[in-house]
Tab-separated table of N, CA, C and O in Angstrom:
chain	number	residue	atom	x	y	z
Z	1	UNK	N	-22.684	-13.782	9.429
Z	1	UNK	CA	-21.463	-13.059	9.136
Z	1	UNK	C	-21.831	-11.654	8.643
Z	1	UNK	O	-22.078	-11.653	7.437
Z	2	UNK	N	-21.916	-10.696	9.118
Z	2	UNK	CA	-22.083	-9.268	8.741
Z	2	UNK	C	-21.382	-8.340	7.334
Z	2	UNK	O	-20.167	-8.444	7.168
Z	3	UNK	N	-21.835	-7.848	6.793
Z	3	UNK	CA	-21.488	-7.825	5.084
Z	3	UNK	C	-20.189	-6.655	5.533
Z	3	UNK	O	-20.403	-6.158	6.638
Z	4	UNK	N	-18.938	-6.172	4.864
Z	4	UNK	CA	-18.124	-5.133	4.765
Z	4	UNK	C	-18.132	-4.402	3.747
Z	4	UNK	O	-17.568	-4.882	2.764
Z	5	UNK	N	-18.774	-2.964	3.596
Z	5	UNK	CA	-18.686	-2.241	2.186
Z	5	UNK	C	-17.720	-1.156	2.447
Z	5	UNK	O	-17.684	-0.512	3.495
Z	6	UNK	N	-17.071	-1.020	1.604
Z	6	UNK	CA	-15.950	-0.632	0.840
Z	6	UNK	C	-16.514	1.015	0.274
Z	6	UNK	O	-17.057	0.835	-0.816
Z	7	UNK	N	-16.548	2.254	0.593
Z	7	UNK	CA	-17.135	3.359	-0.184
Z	7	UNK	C	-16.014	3.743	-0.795
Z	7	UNK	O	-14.968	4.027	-0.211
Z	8	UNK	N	-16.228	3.768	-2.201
Z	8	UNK	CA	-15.028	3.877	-2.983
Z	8	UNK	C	-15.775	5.391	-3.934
Z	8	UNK	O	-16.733	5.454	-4.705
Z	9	UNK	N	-14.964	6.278	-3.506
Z	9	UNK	CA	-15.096	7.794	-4.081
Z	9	UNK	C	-15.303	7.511	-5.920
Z	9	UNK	O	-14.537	6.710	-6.455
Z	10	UNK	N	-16.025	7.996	-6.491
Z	10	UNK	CA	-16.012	7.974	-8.179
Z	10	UNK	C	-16.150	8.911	-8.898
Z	10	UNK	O	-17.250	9.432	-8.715
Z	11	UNK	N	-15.609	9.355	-9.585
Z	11	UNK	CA	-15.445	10.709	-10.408
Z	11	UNK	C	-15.923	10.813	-11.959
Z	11	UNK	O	-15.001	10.952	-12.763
Z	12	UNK	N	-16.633	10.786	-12.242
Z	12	UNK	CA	-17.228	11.189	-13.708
Z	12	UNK	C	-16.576	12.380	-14.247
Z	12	UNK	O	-16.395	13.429	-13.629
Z	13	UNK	N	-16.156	12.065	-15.748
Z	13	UNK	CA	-15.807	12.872	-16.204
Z	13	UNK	C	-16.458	13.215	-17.557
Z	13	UNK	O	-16.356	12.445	-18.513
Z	14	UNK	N	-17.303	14.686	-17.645
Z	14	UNK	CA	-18.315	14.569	-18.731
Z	14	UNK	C	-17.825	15.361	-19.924
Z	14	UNK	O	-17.328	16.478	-19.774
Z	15	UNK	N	-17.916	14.984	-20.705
Z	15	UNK	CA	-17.197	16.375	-22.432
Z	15	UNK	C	-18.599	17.547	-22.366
Z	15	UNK	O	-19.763	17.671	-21.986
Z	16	UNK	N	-17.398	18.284	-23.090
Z	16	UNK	CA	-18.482	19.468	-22.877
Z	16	UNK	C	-19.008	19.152	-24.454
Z	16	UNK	O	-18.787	18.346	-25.358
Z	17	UNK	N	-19.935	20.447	-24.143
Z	17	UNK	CA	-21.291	19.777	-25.291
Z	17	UNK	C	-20.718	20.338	-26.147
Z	17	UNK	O	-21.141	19.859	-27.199
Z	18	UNK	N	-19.564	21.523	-26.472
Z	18	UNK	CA	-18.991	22.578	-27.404
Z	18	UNK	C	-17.511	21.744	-28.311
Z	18	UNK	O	-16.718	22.180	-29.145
Z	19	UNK	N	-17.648	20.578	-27.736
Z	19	UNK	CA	-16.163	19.405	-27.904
Z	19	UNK	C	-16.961	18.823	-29.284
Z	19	UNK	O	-18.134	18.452	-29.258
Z	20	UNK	N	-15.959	18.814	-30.694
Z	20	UNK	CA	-16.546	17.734	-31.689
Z	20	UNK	C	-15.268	16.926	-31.954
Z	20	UNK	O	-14.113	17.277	-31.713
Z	21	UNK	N	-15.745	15.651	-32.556
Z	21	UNK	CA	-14.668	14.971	-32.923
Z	21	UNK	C	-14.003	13.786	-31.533
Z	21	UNK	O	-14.779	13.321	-30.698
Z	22	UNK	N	-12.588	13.486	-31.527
Z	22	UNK	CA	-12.378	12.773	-30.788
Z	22	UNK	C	-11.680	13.097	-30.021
Z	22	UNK	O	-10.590	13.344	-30.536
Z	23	UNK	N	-11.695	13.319	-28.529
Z	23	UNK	CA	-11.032	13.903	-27.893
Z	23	UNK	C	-10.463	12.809	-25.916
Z	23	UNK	O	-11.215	12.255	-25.115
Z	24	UNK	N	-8.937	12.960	-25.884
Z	24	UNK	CA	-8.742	12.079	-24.914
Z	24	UNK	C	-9.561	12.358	-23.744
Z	24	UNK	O	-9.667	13.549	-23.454
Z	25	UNK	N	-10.254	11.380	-22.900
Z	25	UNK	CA	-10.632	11.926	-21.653
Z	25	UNK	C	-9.453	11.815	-20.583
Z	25	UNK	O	-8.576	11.029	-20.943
Z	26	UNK	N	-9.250	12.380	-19.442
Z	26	UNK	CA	-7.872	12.223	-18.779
Z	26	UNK	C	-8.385	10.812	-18.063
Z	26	UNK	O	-9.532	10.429	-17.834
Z	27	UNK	N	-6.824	10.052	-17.737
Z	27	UNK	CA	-7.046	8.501	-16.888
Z	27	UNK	C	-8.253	8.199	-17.314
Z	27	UNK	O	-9.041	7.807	-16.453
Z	28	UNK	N	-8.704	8.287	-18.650
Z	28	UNK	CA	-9.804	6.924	-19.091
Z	28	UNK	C	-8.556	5.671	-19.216
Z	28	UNK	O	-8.465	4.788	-18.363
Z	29	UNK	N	-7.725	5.751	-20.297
Z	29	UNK	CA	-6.807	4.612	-20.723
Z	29	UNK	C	-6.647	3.958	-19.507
Z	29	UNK	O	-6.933	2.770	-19.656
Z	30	UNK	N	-6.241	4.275	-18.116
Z	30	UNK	CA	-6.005	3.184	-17.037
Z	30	UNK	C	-7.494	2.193	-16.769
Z	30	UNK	O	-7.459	0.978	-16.573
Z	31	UNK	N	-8.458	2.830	-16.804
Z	31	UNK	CA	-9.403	1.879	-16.481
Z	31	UNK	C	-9.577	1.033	-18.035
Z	31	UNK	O	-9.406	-0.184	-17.972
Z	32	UNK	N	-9.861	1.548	-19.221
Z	32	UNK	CA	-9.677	0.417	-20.299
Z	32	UNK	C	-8.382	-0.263	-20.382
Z	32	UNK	O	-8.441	-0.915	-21.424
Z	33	UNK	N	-7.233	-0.452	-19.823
Z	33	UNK	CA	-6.181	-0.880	-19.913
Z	33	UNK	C	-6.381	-1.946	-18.472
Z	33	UNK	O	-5.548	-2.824	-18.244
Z	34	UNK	N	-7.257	-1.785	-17.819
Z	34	UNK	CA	-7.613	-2.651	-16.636
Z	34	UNK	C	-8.723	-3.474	-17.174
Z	34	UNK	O	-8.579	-4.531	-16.561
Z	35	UNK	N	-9.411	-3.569	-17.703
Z	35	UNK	CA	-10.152	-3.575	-18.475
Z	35	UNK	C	-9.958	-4.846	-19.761
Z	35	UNK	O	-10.700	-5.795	-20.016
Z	36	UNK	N	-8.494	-4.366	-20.494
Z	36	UNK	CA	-7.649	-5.012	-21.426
Z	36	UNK	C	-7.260	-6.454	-20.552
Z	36	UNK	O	-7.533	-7.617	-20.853
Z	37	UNK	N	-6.590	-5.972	-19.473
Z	37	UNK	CA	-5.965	-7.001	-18.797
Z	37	UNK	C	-6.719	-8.053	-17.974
Z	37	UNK	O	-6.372	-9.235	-17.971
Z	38	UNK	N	-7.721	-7.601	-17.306
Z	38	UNK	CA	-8.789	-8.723	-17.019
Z	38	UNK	C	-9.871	-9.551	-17.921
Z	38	UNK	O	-10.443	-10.527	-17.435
Z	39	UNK	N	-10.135	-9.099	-19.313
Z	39	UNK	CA	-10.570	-10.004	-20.030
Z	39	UNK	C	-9.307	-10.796	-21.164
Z	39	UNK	O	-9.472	-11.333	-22.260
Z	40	UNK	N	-8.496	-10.656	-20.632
Z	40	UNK	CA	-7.271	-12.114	-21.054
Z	40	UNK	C	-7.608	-13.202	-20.352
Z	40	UNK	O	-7.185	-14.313	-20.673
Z	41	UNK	N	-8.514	-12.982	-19.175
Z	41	UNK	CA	-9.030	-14.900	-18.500
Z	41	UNK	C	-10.352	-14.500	-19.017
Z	41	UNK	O	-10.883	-13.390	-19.041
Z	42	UNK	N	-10.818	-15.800	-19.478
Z	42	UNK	CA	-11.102	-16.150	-20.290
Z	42	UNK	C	-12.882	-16.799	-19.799
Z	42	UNK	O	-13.823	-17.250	-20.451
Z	43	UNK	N	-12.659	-16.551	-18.457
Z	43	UNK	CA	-13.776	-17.109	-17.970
Z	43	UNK	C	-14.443	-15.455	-17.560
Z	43	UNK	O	-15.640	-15.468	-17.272
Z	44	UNK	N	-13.888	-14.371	-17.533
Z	44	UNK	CA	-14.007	-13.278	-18.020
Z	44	UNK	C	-14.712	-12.770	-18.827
Z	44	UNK	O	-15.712	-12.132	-18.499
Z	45	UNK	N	-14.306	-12.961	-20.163
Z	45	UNK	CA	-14.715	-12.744	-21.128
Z	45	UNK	C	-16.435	-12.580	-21.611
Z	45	UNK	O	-16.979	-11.632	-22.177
Z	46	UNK	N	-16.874	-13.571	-21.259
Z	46	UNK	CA	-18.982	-14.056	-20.855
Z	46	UNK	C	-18.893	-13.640	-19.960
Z	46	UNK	O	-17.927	-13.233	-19.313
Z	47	UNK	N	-20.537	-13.709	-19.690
Z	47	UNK	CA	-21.004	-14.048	-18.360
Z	47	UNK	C	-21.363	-15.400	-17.843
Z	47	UNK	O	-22.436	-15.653	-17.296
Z	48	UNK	N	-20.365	-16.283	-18.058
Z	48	UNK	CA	-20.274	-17.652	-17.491
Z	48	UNK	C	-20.948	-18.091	-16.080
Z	48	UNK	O	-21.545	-19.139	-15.833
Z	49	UNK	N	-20.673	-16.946	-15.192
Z	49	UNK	CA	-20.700	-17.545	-13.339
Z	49	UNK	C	-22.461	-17.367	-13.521
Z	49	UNK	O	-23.096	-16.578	-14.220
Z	50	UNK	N	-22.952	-18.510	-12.529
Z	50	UNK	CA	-24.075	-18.114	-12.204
Z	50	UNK	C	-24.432	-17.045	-10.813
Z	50	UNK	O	-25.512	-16.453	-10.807
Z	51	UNK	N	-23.333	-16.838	-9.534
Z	51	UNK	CA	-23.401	-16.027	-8.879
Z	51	UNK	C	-22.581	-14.961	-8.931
Z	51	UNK	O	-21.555	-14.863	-9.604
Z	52	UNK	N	-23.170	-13.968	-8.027
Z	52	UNK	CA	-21.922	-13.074	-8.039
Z	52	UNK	C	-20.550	-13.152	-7.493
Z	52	UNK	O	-19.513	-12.727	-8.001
Z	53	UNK	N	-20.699	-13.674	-6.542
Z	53	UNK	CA	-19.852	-14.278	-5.495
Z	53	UNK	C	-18.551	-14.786	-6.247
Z	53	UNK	O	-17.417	-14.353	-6.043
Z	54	UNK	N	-19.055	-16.203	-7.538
Z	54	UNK	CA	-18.273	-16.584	-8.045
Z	54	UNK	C	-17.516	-15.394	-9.294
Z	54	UNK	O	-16.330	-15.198	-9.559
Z	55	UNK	N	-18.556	-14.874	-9.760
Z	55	UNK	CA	-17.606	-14.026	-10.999
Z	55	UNK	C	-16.804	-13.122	-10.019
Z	55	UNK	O	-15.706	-12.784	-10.463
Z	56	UNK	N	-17.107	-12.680	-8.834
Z	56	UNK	CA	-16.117	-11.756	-7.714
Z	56	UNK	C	-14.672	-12.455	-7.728
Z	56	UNK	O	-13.600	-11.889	-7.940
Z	57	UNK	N	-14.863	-13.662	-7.483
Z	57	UNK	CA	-13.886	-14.419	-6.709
Z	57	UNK	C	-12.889	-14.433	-8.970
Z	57	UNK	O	-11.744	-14.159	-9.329
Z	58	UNK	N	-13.685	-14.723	-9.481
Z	58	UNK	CA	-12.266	-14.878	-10.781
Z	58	UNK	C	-12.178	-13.622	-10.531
Z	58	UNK	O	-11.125	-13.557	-9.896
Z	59	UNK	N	-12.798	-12.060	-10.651
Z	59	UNK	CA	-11.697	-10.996	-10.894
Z	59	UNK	C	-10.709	-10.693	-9.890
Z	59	UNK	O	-9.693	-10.036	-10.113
Z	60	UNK	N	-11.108	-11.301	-8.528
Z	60	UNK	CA	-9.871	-11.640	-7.890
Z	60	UNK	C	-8.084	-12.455	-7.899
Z	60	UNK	O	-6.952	-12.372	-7.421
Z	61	UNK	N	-8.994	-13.250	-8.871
Z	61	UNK	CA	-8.153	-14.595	-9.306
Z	61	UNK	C	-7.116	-13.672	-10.539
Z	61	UNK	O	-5.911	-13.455	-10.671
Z	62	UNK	N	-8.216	-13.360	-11.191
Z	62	UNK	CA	-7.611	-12.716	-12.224
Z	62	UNK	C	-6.061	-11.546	-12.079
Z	62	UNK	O	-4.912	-11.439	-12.508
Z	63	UNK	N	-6.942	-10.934	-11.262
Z	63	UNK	CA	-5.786	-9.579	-10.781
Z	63	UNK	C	-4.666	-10.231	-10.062
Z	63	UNK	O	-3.514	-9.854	-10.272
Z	64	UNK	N	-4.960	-11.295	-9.132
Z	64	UNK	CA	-3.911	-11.724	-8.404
Z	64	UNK	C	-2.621	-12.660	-9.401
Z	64	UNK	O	-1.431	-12.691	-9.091
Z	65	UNK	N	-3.169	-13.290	-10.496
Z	65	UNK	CA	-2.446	-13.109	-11.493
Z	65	UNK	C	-1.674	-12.466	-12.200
Z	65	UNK	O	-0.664	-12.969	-12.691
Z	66	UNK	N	-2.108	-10.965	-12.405
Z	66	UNK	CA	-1.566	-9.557	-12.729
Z	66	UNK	C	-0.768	-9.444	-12.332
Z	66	UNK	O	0.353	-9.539	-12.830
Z	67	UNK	N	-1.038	-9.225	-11.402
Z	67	UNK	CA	-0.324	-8.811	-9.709
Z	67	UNK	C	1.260	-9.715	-9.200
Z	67	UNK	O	2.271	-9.143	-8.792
Z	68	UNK	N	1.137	-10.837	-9.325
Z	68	UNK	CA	2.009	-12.013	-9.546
Z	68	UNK	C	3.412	-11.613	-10.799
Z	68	UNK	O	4.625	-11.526	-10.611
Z	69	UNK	N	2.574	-11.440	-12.075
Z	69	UNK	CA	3.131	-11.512	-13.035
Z	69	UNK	C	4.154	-9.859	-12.886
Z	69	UNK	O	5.292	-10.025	-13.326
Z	70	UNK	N	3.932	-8.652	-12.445
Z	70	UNK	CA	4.208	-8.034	-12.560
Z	70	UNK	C	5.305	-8.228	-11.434
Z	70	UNK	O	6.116	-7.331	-11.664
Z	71	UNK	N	5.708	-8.892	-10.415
Z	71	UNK	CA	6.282	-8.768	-9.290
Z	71	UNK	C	7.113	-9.383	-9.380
Z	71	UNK	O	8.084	-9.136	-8.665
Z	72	UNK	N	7.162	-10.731	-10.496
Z	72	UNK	CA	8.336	-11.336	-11.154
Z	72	UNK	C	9.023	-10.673	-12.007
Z	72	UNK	O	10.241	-10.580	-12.157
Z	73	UNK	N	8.286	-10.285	-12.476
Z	73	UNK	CA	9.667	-9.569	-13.855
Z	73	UNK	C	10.674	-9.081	-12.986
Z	73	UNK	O	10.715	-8.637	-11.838
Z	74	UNK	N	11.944	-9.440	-14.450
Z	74	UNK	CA	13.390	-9.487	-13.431
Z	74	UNK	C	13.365	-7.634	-13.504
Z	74	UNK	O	12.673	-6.938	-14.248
Z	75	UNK	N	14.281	-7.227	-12.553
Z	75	UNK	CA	14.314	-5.540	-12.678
Z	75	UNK	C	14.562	-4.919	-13.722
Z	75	UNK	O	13.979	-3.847	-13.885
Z	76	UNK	N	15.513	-5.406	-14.763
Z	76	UNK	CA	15.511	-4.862	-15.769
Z	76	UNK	C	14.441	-4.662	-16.713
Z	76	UNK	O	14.303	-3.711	-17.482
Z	77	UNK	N	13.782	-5.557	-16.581
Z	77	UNK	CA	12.121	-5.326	-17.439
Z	77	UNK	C	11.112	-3.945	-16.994
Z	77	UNK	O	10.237	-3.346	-17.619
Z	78	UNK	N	11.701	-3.762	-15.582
Z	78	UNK	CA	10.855	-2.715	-14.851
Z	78	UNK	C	11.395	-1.355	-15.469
Z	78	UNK	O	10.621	-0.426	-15.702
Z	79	UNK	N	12.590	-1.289	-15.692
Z	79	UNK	CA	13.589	-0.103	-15.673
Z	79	UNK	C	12.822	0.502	-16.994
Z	79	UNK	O	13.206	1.555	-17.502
């Protein structure tokens, strides 16, 4: 079966060296807020899986959960 890779563009974003103190980086919060939401399963949390394959397949599991949960809420929850 022949492998499919995915080139997914990535953007670093570095502080300048003249920055003290604490300062927001832009769209960090979406990836720690992705982040937040996939270690709520629980098999997540460790490194439980012995392959990769398998820890692949829960953050799949995981998101498709997300994903689920967000598509139910009644509309007014969305608004």
């Amino acid at each position: 079966m022949p492998q499919l890779y995915v080139l997914v563009p990535v953007e670093f974003n570095k502080r300048s060296d003249d920055m003290r103190g604490f300062v927001v980086l832009p769209k960090r919060w979406i990836v720690e807020r992705l982040f937040a939401h996939l270690m709520r399963s629980r098999r997540l949390v460790r490194d439980f899986e012995r392959s990769t394959s398998s820890a692949e397949a829960m953050i799949y599991w995981s998101m498709t959960m997300i994903m689920t949960r967000r598509l139910a809420r009644s509309r007014s929850a969305r608004a």
